[in-house]
Structures are given as structure tokens and as C-alpha cells.
Amino acid sequence: MPARPLVVVVSPGDEIYRGYCLEQVAAAYDVVLLTGTEPSWEKPYIVDHAVVDLNDSAALLVAGRALAERHDLGGVVTWDEWNLVPTARLARALGLPSNSVEVTRGCRNKATARTLFARHGVPSASSMTVRSLVEAGLATMTLGYPAVIKPTAFAGSIGVIRVNRPEELPAAFEFASAGASRSREDTAVLVEEYLDGPEVSVECVTHRGETTAVAVTRKQLGPAPYFEEIGHTVDAADPLLAQVAPVAAAAVKALGLTDGVQHVEMRLVDGRPRLIEVNARIGGDMIGHLVRLATGIDLPRAAADLACGQEPDLTQTHRGAAGIRMLHPAVSGTLTERHINQPFAAHTPWLRQVQWIREIGDRLVLPPDGDLFTARAGFYIVTGRNTAEVNERLDTAGDEITMTTQAVR
């Protein structure tokens, strides 16, 4: 039998949130890893690997070229936001299919993306780049209140905050600047008009410049003024998809993306889509897994196909719905209790997964002192026939899960 095609996966991520991606790619491809640590859970899915400092672009190129000398590589792919630009650079250096480094960098920089959206007529938010509190104040005089303050080049809603009044601006600017300082690419801050309406994302697949929107993800956000995403639902029959798909495709085109999987975030303002950002990767928070549960479409496999210059199969093989809800404490503190009613879980087939990511004794910290990495204790996933049933089941399962924290005095 002929050997399977081989793909390089850069930075596979952690097993809990991204394990499904590597598993689904390995079902169709031989996989070699470029990773920052010695593989553990990844071993059943790979044929080779190299450990490299993922923050060192030159070292990544050297390690990638070494793998290319040992293997006949078909493509390079990542679903890691922080390594999108280095992965594009590596693919181009090896002569493998990829979006350009410049295009990928534009997706990573929200100010660049806003400029391109405006140039191509994609409905978005008015935005200004600032580097000081004084500049932020001037920006709000132009854009008005409420406003959103956010890092120019970060992700995960880290450092993103809404400001309703001028007196809130100093603390908000400090919060956003702290998030921006963690970026390897640009530490500037954006001040934007607040888009008031429900938030969704559109999961897209682009092949040779043609974008197909395969699913729409409806979001549940945590308490204002922060924008942490605490839940998602995907419905294969969601009527909203037809409305938001053209705008998502226009945004992808405006940024110059020609191939890959995109996670396109937007808000519905007075019922009309307005762009927040385009992420040139599979969505986080298990969204790719929800898409497969709801539709049967395999986004990690599609990403690998596109990285190897192949047209992916986007045939919908299932017509249902799926949802995830993050488990957060009521107050910041030490996790003292966490469990699910076991008889309920054992006799509930639609409860697909309950995943704890923090142990008893761990400290959980909510915004503004913490972020998604410090606030979450775990998550759970359910399936159903439609969004209404999924939301009902998320509530039902949530009532069977106990999580307690003890606040530090």
C-alpha cells in the first residue's frame, strides 16, 4: 500500500482542548510534530517529532528543515494562535502551500484587519490605535461611549474591556495594556466603538480563494465589562448561517486569505453582522469538536488537507446540535469541591463529556485579576436535536455539577 501523506503540526497544544485536532488529523495523515516539549499524550498520533523553542523563529526554521530532510513533507499546519505567523514562514521556506507571512500577520493584528475591512467595505467597528492614556482619552472623544479597549495583537478576550464613562478609562486602559504587554508582536492598544448585540462566530473553510461557511457558533459571554466567552452552541440547521456567511467570506477575502480554516467573530447590531476579527485557525474552546458533533464536518482534517494543497470534504453528514459550557466559580478562591452527580452522568447519553482542568486546592481567579486561563475549573459538552434542546440540556447538566471555592480572607 502507498504511504500516507505526511503533514507537520506546529505546536499541537494541550490534550484537553486540542487533543481532538491531532487525533482527527492523524486518522488521515502521518504526523510529525514541531513542539516545545517532549511529546507525551501525542505519541500514539505521530511518527516523528522535534523539540524546539517555539518563540525562536530561526530555531523553528532549522528544525523544520531538518524534518524535511528526513521526510517527504506534504504540508505544515497549526491551530495555535501564537504560532500562525511562524508556521506560515516555515511553510514558505519549505516550498509548501500557505498563506503569505504578511497576510497571516495582518490577521494577527486587529488594527491592520480593521483598516482592510474598511478598505473593502466589510462592516466592522470604528477603531483607533493608541499607546498612552492621553491618546485613549482623545480616541474616546472621537468614538464616544461606550467604547471597547483591547490589545492590538492578542487573543482569548484577554485584556478586552468595555468602558461606559470617562472616569472608567484609566483603569480600563491599564487592564488592556497589561494584556497587550504579553504579545510577542505588537503591544499597542485599540480603542473601538462598542458593538451592541449578540456575539457569534462563523466557522469557515477557504480553498483557493473560495470561502465556505460551514457553521455558525452562538456565544454566551460572562459578566460585563469583560468579554470572556463562557459557552458556545452549534446547530447544523441554524438559519442565521445564511445571513452571516456572506459577511464572513467578505472579511476573509479582505484580509487576503486564500486557504485554510477561519474562525470569524462578529456581532449582530440591530440584526446586521458587524465584524470583530478573523482568526486564521480552528476556533478554540472545543468549537471544532462541536462542529463535528453537530454537522459531521471535520475541521482539523480540512485544515490538514488545505495545508497539503488538497480540497477538503465539507459534506454535512449529520444534522443536530451541540454545546459547551465553561465551569467558573461564583467567586475567586481555592477550589474545595468539584463533582458531578454520577448516577445522572451514567444514564445521560447526551452528556458527551465532563472535563475538569483544575484540581482540589488550586486557586481560581476571575477577571479583572484573572483571565480565562485562571478562571476556568473545567467544562462540559452536550448534544441535542437543536439549539433549544441543547440549551435546556446545558442547564439541566449544570444543575447536577457542584463546584465550590473558598475565598481567601
Tab-separated table of N, CA, C and O in Angstrom, residues 260-359:
chain	number	residue	atom	x	y	z
A	260	GLY	N	-7.277	27.710	4.046
A	260	GLY	CA	-7.227	27.444	5.470
A	260	GLY	C	-8.590	27.455	6.122
A	260	GLY	O	-9.619	27.694	5.479
A	261	VAL	N	-8.584	27.195	7.415
A	261	VAL	CA	-9.792	27.250	8.242
A	261	VAL	C	-9.778	28.561	9.013
A	261	VAL	O	-8.744	28.966	9.540
A	262	GLN	N	-10.935	29.238	9.071
A	262	GLN	CA	-11.023	30.521	9.771
A	262	GLN	C	-12.163	30.501	10.803
A	262	GLN	O	-13.206	29.894	10.572
A	263	HIS	N	-11.900	31.195	11.882
A	263	HIS	CA	-12.875	31.396	12.961
A	263	HIS	C	-13.179	32.900	12.966
A	263	HIS	O	-12.379	33.706	13.425
A	264	VAL	N	-14.332	33.272	12.394
A	264	VAL	CA	-14.653	34.678	12.130
A	264	VAL	C	-15.653	35.165	13.173
A	264	VAL	O	-16.793	34.692	13.227
A	265	GLU	N	-15.230	36.133	13.985
A	265	GLU	CA	-16.074	36.625	15.067
A	265	GLU	C	-16.796	37.905	14.650
A	265	GLU	O	-16.208	38.784	14.018
A	266	MET	N	-18.067	38.009	15.039
A	266	MET	CA	-18.862	39.189	14.701
A	266	MET	C	-19.965	39.372	15.727
A	266	MET	O	-20.262	38.471	16.533
A	267	ARG	N	-20.575	40.549	15.686
A	267	ARG	CA	-21.762	40.824	16.497
A	267	ARG	C	-22.901	41.239	15.584
A	267	ARG	O	-22.674	41.816	14.520
A	268	LEU	N	-24.105	40.942	16.027
A	268	LEU	CA	-25.296	41.313	15.279
A	268	LEU	C	-25.854	42.596	15.881
A	268	LEU	O	-26.432	42.584	16.974
A	269	VAL	N	-25.644	43.694	15.200
A	269	VAL	CA	-26.079	45.009	15.671
A	269	VAL	C	-27.353	45.381	14.915
A	269	VAL	O	-27.331	45.510	13.684
A	270	ASP	N	-28.452	45.515	15.656
A	270	ASP	CA	-29.769	45.731	15.025
A	270	ASP	C	-30.035	44.649	13.977
A	270	ASP	O	-30.604	44.909	12.921
A	271	GLY	N	-29.587	43.443	14.288
A	271	GLY	CA	-29.825	42.302	13.415
A	271	GLY	C	-28.857	42.158	12.254
A	271	GLY	O	-28.969	41.211	11.479
A	272	ARG	N	-27.895	43.078	12.125
A	272	ARG	CA	-26.965	43.041	10.992
A	272	ARG	C	-25.552	42.724	11.475
A	272	ARG	O	-25.098	43.272	12.484
A	273	PRO	N	-24.826	41.858	10.761
A	273	PRO	CA	-23.489	41.458	11.205
A	273	PRO	C	-22.458	42.577	11.058
A	273	PRO	O	-22.407	43.260	10.036
A	274	ARG	N	-21.650	42.734	12.115
A	274	ARG	CA	-20.514	43.666	12.111
A	274	ARG	C	-19.291	42.884	12.596
A	274	ARG	O	-19.326	42.234	13.650
A	275	LEU	N	-18.191	42.976	11.861
A	275	LEU	CA	-17.017	42.160	12.130
A	275	LEU	C	-16.292	42.583	13.406
A	275	LEU	O	-16.101	43.770	13.668
A	276	ILE	N	-15.860	41.603	14.174
A	276	ILE	CA	-14.925	41.829	15.275
A	276	ILE	C	-13.511	41.467	14.817
A	276	ILE	O	-12.613	42.291	14.830
A	277	GLU	N	-13.313	40.206	14.398
A	277	GLU	CA	-11.996	39.800	13.927
A	277	GLU	C	-12.082	38.481	13.182
A	277	GLU	O	-13.069	37.738	13.291
A	278	VAL	N	-11.015	38.196	12.419
A	278	VAL	CA	-10.861	36.918	11.718
A	278	VAL	C	-9.642	36.218	12.286
A	278	VAL	O	-8.531	36.770	12.274
A	279	ASN	N	-9.837	35.018	12.805
A	279	ASN	CA	-8.733	34.198	13.289
A	279	ASN	C	-8.436	33.124	12.246
A	279	ASN	O	-9.330	32.355	11.871
A	280	ALA	N	-7.206	33.068	11.778
A	280	ALA	CA	-6.841	32.153	10.690
A	280	ALA	C	-6.499	30.770	11.227
A	280	ALA	O	-5.415	30.217	10.989
A	281	ARG	N	-7.443	30.193	11.944
A	281	ARG	CA	-7.247	28.892	12.589
A	281	ARG	C	-8.600	28.341	13.019
A	281	ARG	O	-9.616	29.040	12.971
A	282	ILE	N	-8.589	27.108	13.479
A	282	ILE	CA	-9.768	26.498	14.077
A	282	ILE	C	-10.083	27.213	15.389
A	282	ILE	O	-9.191	27.543	16.169
A	283	GLY	N	-11.356	27.471	15.656
A	283	GLY	CA	-11.748	28.136	16.888
A	283	GLY	C	-11.359	27.342	18.121
A	283	GLY	O	-11.262	26.104	18.090
A	284	GLY	N	-11.110	28.057	19.213
A	284	GLY	CA	-10.784	27.401	20.473
A	284	GLY	C	-12.030	26.942	21.206
A	284	GLY	O	-13.134	26.883	20.648
A	285	ASP	N	-11.855	26.587	22.486
A	285	ASP	CA	-12.982	26.167	23.337
A	285	ASP	C	-13.744	24.981	22.758
A	285	ASP	O	-14.972	24.884	22.908
A	286	MET	N	-13.035	24.092	22.047
A	286	MET	CA	-13.648	22.869	21.510
A	286	MET	C	-14.660	23.139	20.408
A	286	MET	O	-15.478	22.267	20.070
A	287	ILE	N	-14.625	24.313	19.787
A	287	ILE	CA	-15.623	24.651	18.766
A	287	ILE	C	-15.535	23.696	17.575
A	287	ILE	O	-16.567	23.272	17.029
A	288	GLY	N	-14.319	23.346	17.155
A	288	GLY	CA	-14.195	22.380	16.056
A	288	GLY	C	-14.843	21.051	16.394
A	288	GLY	O	-15.425	20.383	15.524
A	289	HIS	N	-14.762	20.642	17.647
A	289	HIS	CA	-15.405	19.400	18.090
A	289	HIS	C	-16.924	19.545	18.056
A	289	HIS	O	-17.637	18.619	17.626
A	290	LEU	N	-17.432	20.713	18.483
A	290	LEU	CA	-18.874	20.945	18.417
A	290	LEU	C	-19.369	20.899	16.980
A	290	LEU	O	-20.451	20.346	16.706
A	291	VAL	N	-18.594	21.473	16.060
A	291	VAL	CA	-18.981	21.454	14.644
A	291	VAL	C	-19.105	20.019	14.156
A	291	VAL	O	-20.058	19.671	13.446
A	292	ARG	N	-18.180	19.171	14.538
A	292	ARG	CA	-18.252	17.778	14.088
A	292	ARG	C	-19.443	17.052	14.717
A	292	ARG	O	-20.131	16.278	14.034
A	293	LEU	N	-19.696	17.286	16.004
A	293	LEU	CA	-20.846	16.652	16.639
A	293	LEU	C	-22.156	17.081	15.993
A	293	LEU	O	-23.085	16.279	15.852
A	294	ALA	N	-22.238	18.351	15.600
A	294	ALA	CA	-23.486	18.887	15.054
A	294	ALA	C	-23.659	18.593	13.579
A	294	ALA	O	-24.786	18.370	13.112
A	295	THR	N	-22.564	18.612	12.812
A	295	THR	CA	-22.669	18.530	11.343
A	295	THR	C	-21.946	17.334	10.722
A	295	THR	O	-22.207	16.996	9.567
A	296	GLY	N	-20.992	16.765	11.447
A	296	GLY	CA	-20.157	15.713	10.875
A	296	GLY	C	-18.949	16.229	10.116
A	296	GLY	O	-18.117	15.445	9.660
A	297	ILE	N	-18.823	17.552	9.955
A	297	ILE	CA	-17.701	18.133	9.210
A	297	ILE	C	-16.461	18.180	10.106
A	297	ILE	O	-16.526	18.630	11.247
A	298	ASP	N	-15.345	17.730	9.558
A	298	ASP	CA	-14.094	17.561	10.294
A	298	ASP	C	-13.162	18.729	9.974
A	298	ASP	O	-12.457	18.721	8.960
A	299	LEU	N	-13.137	19.759	10.816
A	299	LEU	CA	-12.322	20.946	10.554
A	299	LEU	C	-10.819	20.682	10.683
A	299	LEU	O	-10.043	21.199	9.868
A	300	PRO	N	-10.334	19.904	11.665
A	300	PRO	CA	-8.897	19.620	11.689
A	300	PRO	C	-8.431	18.880	10.432
A	300	PRO	O	-7.366	19.197	9.880
A	301	ARG	N	-9.222	17.916	9.973
A	301	ARG	CA	-8.871	17.209	8.727
A	301	ARG	C	-8.861	18.197	7.560
A	301	ARG	O	-7.973	18.158	6.699
A	302	ALA	N	-9.847	19.104	7.521
A	302	ALA	CA	-9.885	20.104	6.454
A	302	ALA	C	-8.655	20.990	6.493
A	302	ALA	O	-8.079	21.332	5.453
A	303	ALA	N	-8.223	21.392	7.696
A	303	ALA	CA	-7.031	22.236	7.825
A	303	ALA	C	-5.799	21.525	7.290
A	303	ALA	O	-4.956	22.127	6.609
A	304	ALA	N	-5.665	20.232	7.581
A	304	ALA	CA	-4.524	19.468	7.079
A	304	ALA	C	-4.600	19.293	5.564
A	304	ALA	O	-3.582	19.409	4.862
A	305	ASP	N	-5.795	19.027	5.052
A	305	ASP	CA	-5.963	18.910	3.593
A	305	ASP	C	-5.499	20.188	2.898
A	305	ASP	O	-4.748	20.147	1.912
A	306	LEU	N	-5.952	21.318	3.395
A	306	LEU	CA	-5.615	22.597	2.776
A	306	LEU	C	-4.121	22.897	2.889
A	306	LEU	O	-3.521	23.452	1.966
A	307	ALA	N	-3.520	22.511	4.015
A	307	ALA	CA	-2.086	22.720	4.191
A	307	ALA	C	-1.283	21.902	3.189
A	307	ALA	O	-0.147	22.256	2.859
A	308	CYS	N	-1.886	20.837	2.712
A	308	CYS	CA	-1.222	19.981	1.728
A	308	CYS	C	-1.698	20.259	0.295
A	308	CYS	O	-1.400	19.493	-0.633
A	309	GLY	N	-2.455	21.336	0.122
A	309	GLY	CA	-2.898	21.725	-1.213
A	309	GLY	C	-4.054	20.917	-1.759
A	309	GLY	O	-4.318	20.952	-2.961
A	310	GLN	N	-4.778	20.235	-0.867
A	310	GLN	CA	-5.888	19.386	-1.296
A	310	GLN	C	-7.228	20.035	-0.969
A	310	GLN	O	-7.352	20.765	0.019
A	311	GLU	N	-8.243	19.752	-1.759
A	311	GLU	CA	-9.588	20.246	-1.482
A	311	GLU	C	-10.236	19.392	-0.403
A	311	GLU	O	-10.317	18.160	-0.542
A	312	PRO	N	-10.736	19.982	0.674
A	312	PRO	CA	-11.325	19.196	1.759
A	312	PRO	C	-12.753	18.761	1.444
A	312	PRO	O	-13.442	19.378	0.624
A	313	ASP	N	-13.184	17.713	2.120
A	313	ASP	CA	-14.561	17.239	2.010
A	313	ASP	C	-15.392	17.945	3.081
A	313	ASP	O	-15.189	17.736	4.279
A	314	LEU	N	-16.322	18.789	2.651
A	314	LEU	CA	-17.157	19.545	3.576
A	314	LEU	C	-18.599	19.065	3.561
A	314	LEU	O	-19.527	19.813	3.878
A	315	THR	N	-18.798	17.807	3.218
A	315	THR	CA	-20.140	17.241	3.179
A	315	THR	C	-20.714	17.114	4.584
A	315	THR	O	-20.089	16.521	5.479
A	316	GLN	N	-21.890	17.670	4.785
A	316	GLN	CA	-22.554	17.542	6.077
A	316	GLN	C	-23.163	16.152	6.189
A	316	GLN	O	-24.010	15.765	5.390
A	317	THR	N	-22.725	15.388	7.194
A	317	THR	CA	-23.182	14.009	7.364
A	317	THR	C	-24.088	13.841	8.574
A	317	THR	O	-24.568	12.745	8.836
A	318	HIS	N	-24.307	14.928	9.306
A	318	HIS	CA	-25.154	14.859	10.491
A	318	HIS	C	-25.912	16.176	10.604
A	318	HIS	O	-25.414	17.219	10.177
A	319	ARG	N	-27.095	16.144	11.184
A	319	ARG	CA	-27.897	17.356	11.324
A	319	ARG	C	-28.465	17.414	12.737
A	319	ARG	O	-29.588	16.991	13.004
A	320	GLY	N	-27.628	17.929	13.633
A	320	GLY	CA	-28.027	18.047	15.021
A	320	GLY	C	-27.449	19.308	15.624
A	320	GLY	O	-27.183	20.285	14.915
A	321	ALA	N	-27.248	19.313	16.932
A	321	ALA	CA	-26.705	20.486	17.621
A	321	ALA	C	-25.833	20.021	18.775
A	321	ALA	O	-25.973	18.895	19.275
A	322	ALA	N	-24.928	20.886	19.191
A	322	ALA	CA	-24.036	20.574	20.308
A	322	ALA	C	-23.688	21.863	21.028
A	322	ALA	O	-23.722	22.955	20.442
A	323	GLY	N	-23.341	21.751	22.313
A	323	GLY	CA	-22.998	22.933	23.089
A	323	GLY	C	-21.987	22.628	24.167
A	323	GLY	O	-21.857	21.485	24.630
A	324	ILE	N	-21.256	23.658	24.558
A	324	ILE	CA	-20.269	23.557	25.635
A	324	ILE	C	-20.516	24.694	26.618
A	324	ILE	O	-20.916	25.794	26.220
A	325	ARG	N	-20.303	24.419	27.874
A	325	ARG	CA	-20.374	25.459	28.894
A	325	ARG	C	-19.170	25.332	29.823
A	325	ARG	O	-18.840	24.229	30.259
A	326	MET	N	-18.512	26.473	30.063
A	326	MET	CA	-17.350	26.502	30.928
A	326	MET	C	-17.790	26.553	32.392
A	326	MET	O	-18.803	27.164	32.733
A	327	LEU	N	-17.021	25.921	33.238
A	327	LEU	CA	-17.318	25.888	34.666
A	327	LEU	C	-16.458	26.921	35.379
A	327	LEU	O	-15.229	26.808	35.421
A	328	HIS	N	-17.126	27.961	35.910
A	328	HIS	CA	-16.465	29.041	36.626
A	328	HIS	C	-16.968	29.083	38.059
A	328	HIS	O	-18.138	28.781	38.322
A	329	PRO	N	-16.126	29.517	38.977
A	329	PRO	CA	-16.595	29.680	40.357
A	329	PRO	C	-17.458	30.927	40.493
A	329	PRO	O	-17.391	31.841	39.669
A	330	ALA	N	-18.254	30.963	41.541
A	330	ALA	CA	-19.040	32.166	41.819
A	330	ALA	C	-18.139	33.301	42.273
A	330	ALA	O	-18.382	34.474	41.971
A	331	VAL	N	-17.068	32.959	43.011
A	331	VAL	CA	-16.099	33.958	43.483
A	331	VAL	C	-14.706	33.373	43.342
A	331	VAL	O	-14.518	32.148	43.344
A	332	SER	N	-13.721	34.247	43.215
A	332	SER	CA	-12.332	33.794	43.186
A	332	SER	C	-11.977	33.131	44.513
A	332	SER	O	-12.461	33.535	45.578
A	333	GLY	N	-11.136	32.118	44.452
A	333	GLY	CA	-10.725	31.451	45.689
A	333	GLY	C	-10.141	30.090	45.420
A	333	GLY	O	-9.886	29.703	44.268
A	334	THR	N	-9.945	29.331	46.470
A	334	THR	CA	-9.371	27.994	46.381
A	334	THR	C	-10.474	26.974	46.098
A	334	THR	O	-11.515	26.985	46.765
A	335	LEU	N	-10.257	26.117	45.119
A	335	LEU	CA	-11.237	25.091	44.772
A	335	LEU	C	-11.273	24.035	45.869
A	335	LEU	O	-10.273	23.360	46.134
A	336	THR	N	-12.425	23.908	46.522
A	336	THR	CA	-12.563	22.975	47.639
A	336	THR	C	-13.445	21.775	47.318
A	336	THR	O	-13.390	20.768	48.018
A	337	GLU	N	-14.259	21.889	46.262
A	337	GLU	CA	-15.178	20.790	45.930
A	337	GLU	C	-15.491	20.843	44.445
A	337	GLU	O	-15.717	21.924	43.885
A	338	ARG	N	-15.499	19.654	43.789
A	338	ARG	CA	-15.861	19.581	42.377
A	338	ARG	C	-16.317	18.157	42.063
A	338	ARG	O	-15.579	17.201	42.278
A	339	HIS	N	-17.533	18.025	41.592
A	339	HIS	CA	-18.003	16.688	41.207
A	339	HIS	C	-19.306	16.810	40.437
A	339	HIS	O	-19.979	17.846	40.463
A	340	ILE	N	-19.662	15.741	39.746
A	340	ILE	CA	-20.953	15.635	39.071
A	340	ILE	C	-21.722	14.480	39.684
A	340	ILE	O	-21.129	13.492	40.151
A	341	ASN	N	-23.017	14.595	39.694
A	341	ASN	CA	-23.887	13.509	40.157
A	341	ASN	C	-23.660	12.297	39.257
A	341	ASN	O	-24.082	12.281	38.104
A	342	GLN	N	-22.981	11.283	39.776
A	342	GLN	CA	-22.578	10.141	38.948
A	342	GLN	C	-23.749	9.336	38.388
A	342	GLN	O	-23.723	8.934	37.221
A	343	PRO	N	-24.812	9.057	39.147
A	343	PRO	CA	-25.960	8.355	38.546
A	343	PRO	C	-26.557	9.122	37.367
A	343	PRO	O	-26.953	8.535	36.363
A	344	PHE	N	-26.624	10.445	37.487
A	344	PHE	CA	-27.123	11.254	36.379
A	344	PHE	C	-26.213	11.110	35.165
A	344	PHE	O	-26.680	10.868	34.046
A	345	ALA	N	-24.902	11.246	35.356
A	345	ALA	CA	-23.961	11.165	34.239
A	345	ALA	C	-23.988	9.787	33.582
A	345	ALA	O	-23.912	9.670	32.358
A	346	ALA	N	-24.122	8.752	34.386
A	346	ALA	CA	-24.083	7.386	33.857
A	346	ALA	C	-25.292	7.059	32.997
A	346	ALA	O	-25.216	6.171	32.142
A	347	HIS	N	-26.406	7.751	33.210
A	347	HIS	CA	-27.640	7.441	32.490
A	347	HIS	C	-28.071	8.582	31.577
A	347	HIS	O	-29.254	8.725	31.263
A	348	THR	N	-27.108	9.404	31.147
A	348	THR	CA	-27.421	10.553	30.298
A	348	THR	C	-26.530	10.523	29.066
A	348	THR	O	-25.451	11.131	29.062
A	349	PRO	N	-26.943	9.830	28.006
A	349	PRO	CA	-26.069	9.691	26.832
A	349	PRO	C	-25.788	10.998	26.113
A	349	PRO	O	-24.761	11.118	25.438
A	350	TRP	N	-26.678	11.978	26.249
A	350	TRP	CA	-26.429	13.247	25.561
A	350	TRP	C	-25.393	14.112	26.273
A	350	TRP	O	-24.916	15.105	25.726
A	351	LEU	N	-25.018	13.745	27.496
A	351	LEU	CA	-23.911	14.414	28.179
A	351	LEU	C	-22.623	13.764	27.680
A	351	LEU	O	-22.204	12.719	28.157
A	352	ARG	N	-22.012	14.394	26.684
A	352	ARG	CA	-20.891	13.767	25.977
A	352	ARG	C	-19.578	13.813	26.744
A	352	ARG	O	-18.727	12.941	26.575
A	353	GLN	N	-19.385	14.860	27.556
A	353	GLN	CA	-18.086	14.995	28.219
A	353	GLN	C	-18.214	15.945	29.398
A	353	GLN	O	-18.855	16.989	29.306
A	354	VAL	N	-17.614	15.566	30.503
A	354	VAL	CA	-17.395	16.474	31.625
A	354	VAL	C	-15.899	16.454	31.901
A	354	VAL	O	-15.323	15.407	32.172
A	355	GLN	N	-15.277	17.608	31.777
A	355	GLN	CA	-13.823	17.679	31.844
A	355	GLN	C	-13.385	18.679	32.911
A	355	GLN	O	-13.631	19.879	32.802
A	356	TRP	N	-12.725	18.181	33.939
A	356	TRP	CA	-12.129	19.072	34.938
A	356	TRP	C	-10.710	19.410	34.510
A	356	TRP	O	-9.965	18.535	34.076
A	357	ILE	N	-10.336	20.677	34.624
A	357	ILE	CA	-8.986	21.076	34.268
A	357	ILE	C	-8.221	21.634	35.474
A	357	ILE	O	-7.054	21.981	35.360
A	358	ARG	N	-8.895	21.733	36.619
A	358	ARG	CA	-8.242	22.190	37.847
A	358	ARG	C	-8.498	21.184	38.963
A	358	ARG	O	-9.549	20.533	39.008
A	359	GLU	N	-7.536	21.079	39.877
A	359	GLU	CA	-7.599	20.120	40.961
A	359	GLU	C	-8.037	20.795	42.264
A	359	GLU	O	-7.918	22.014	42.416
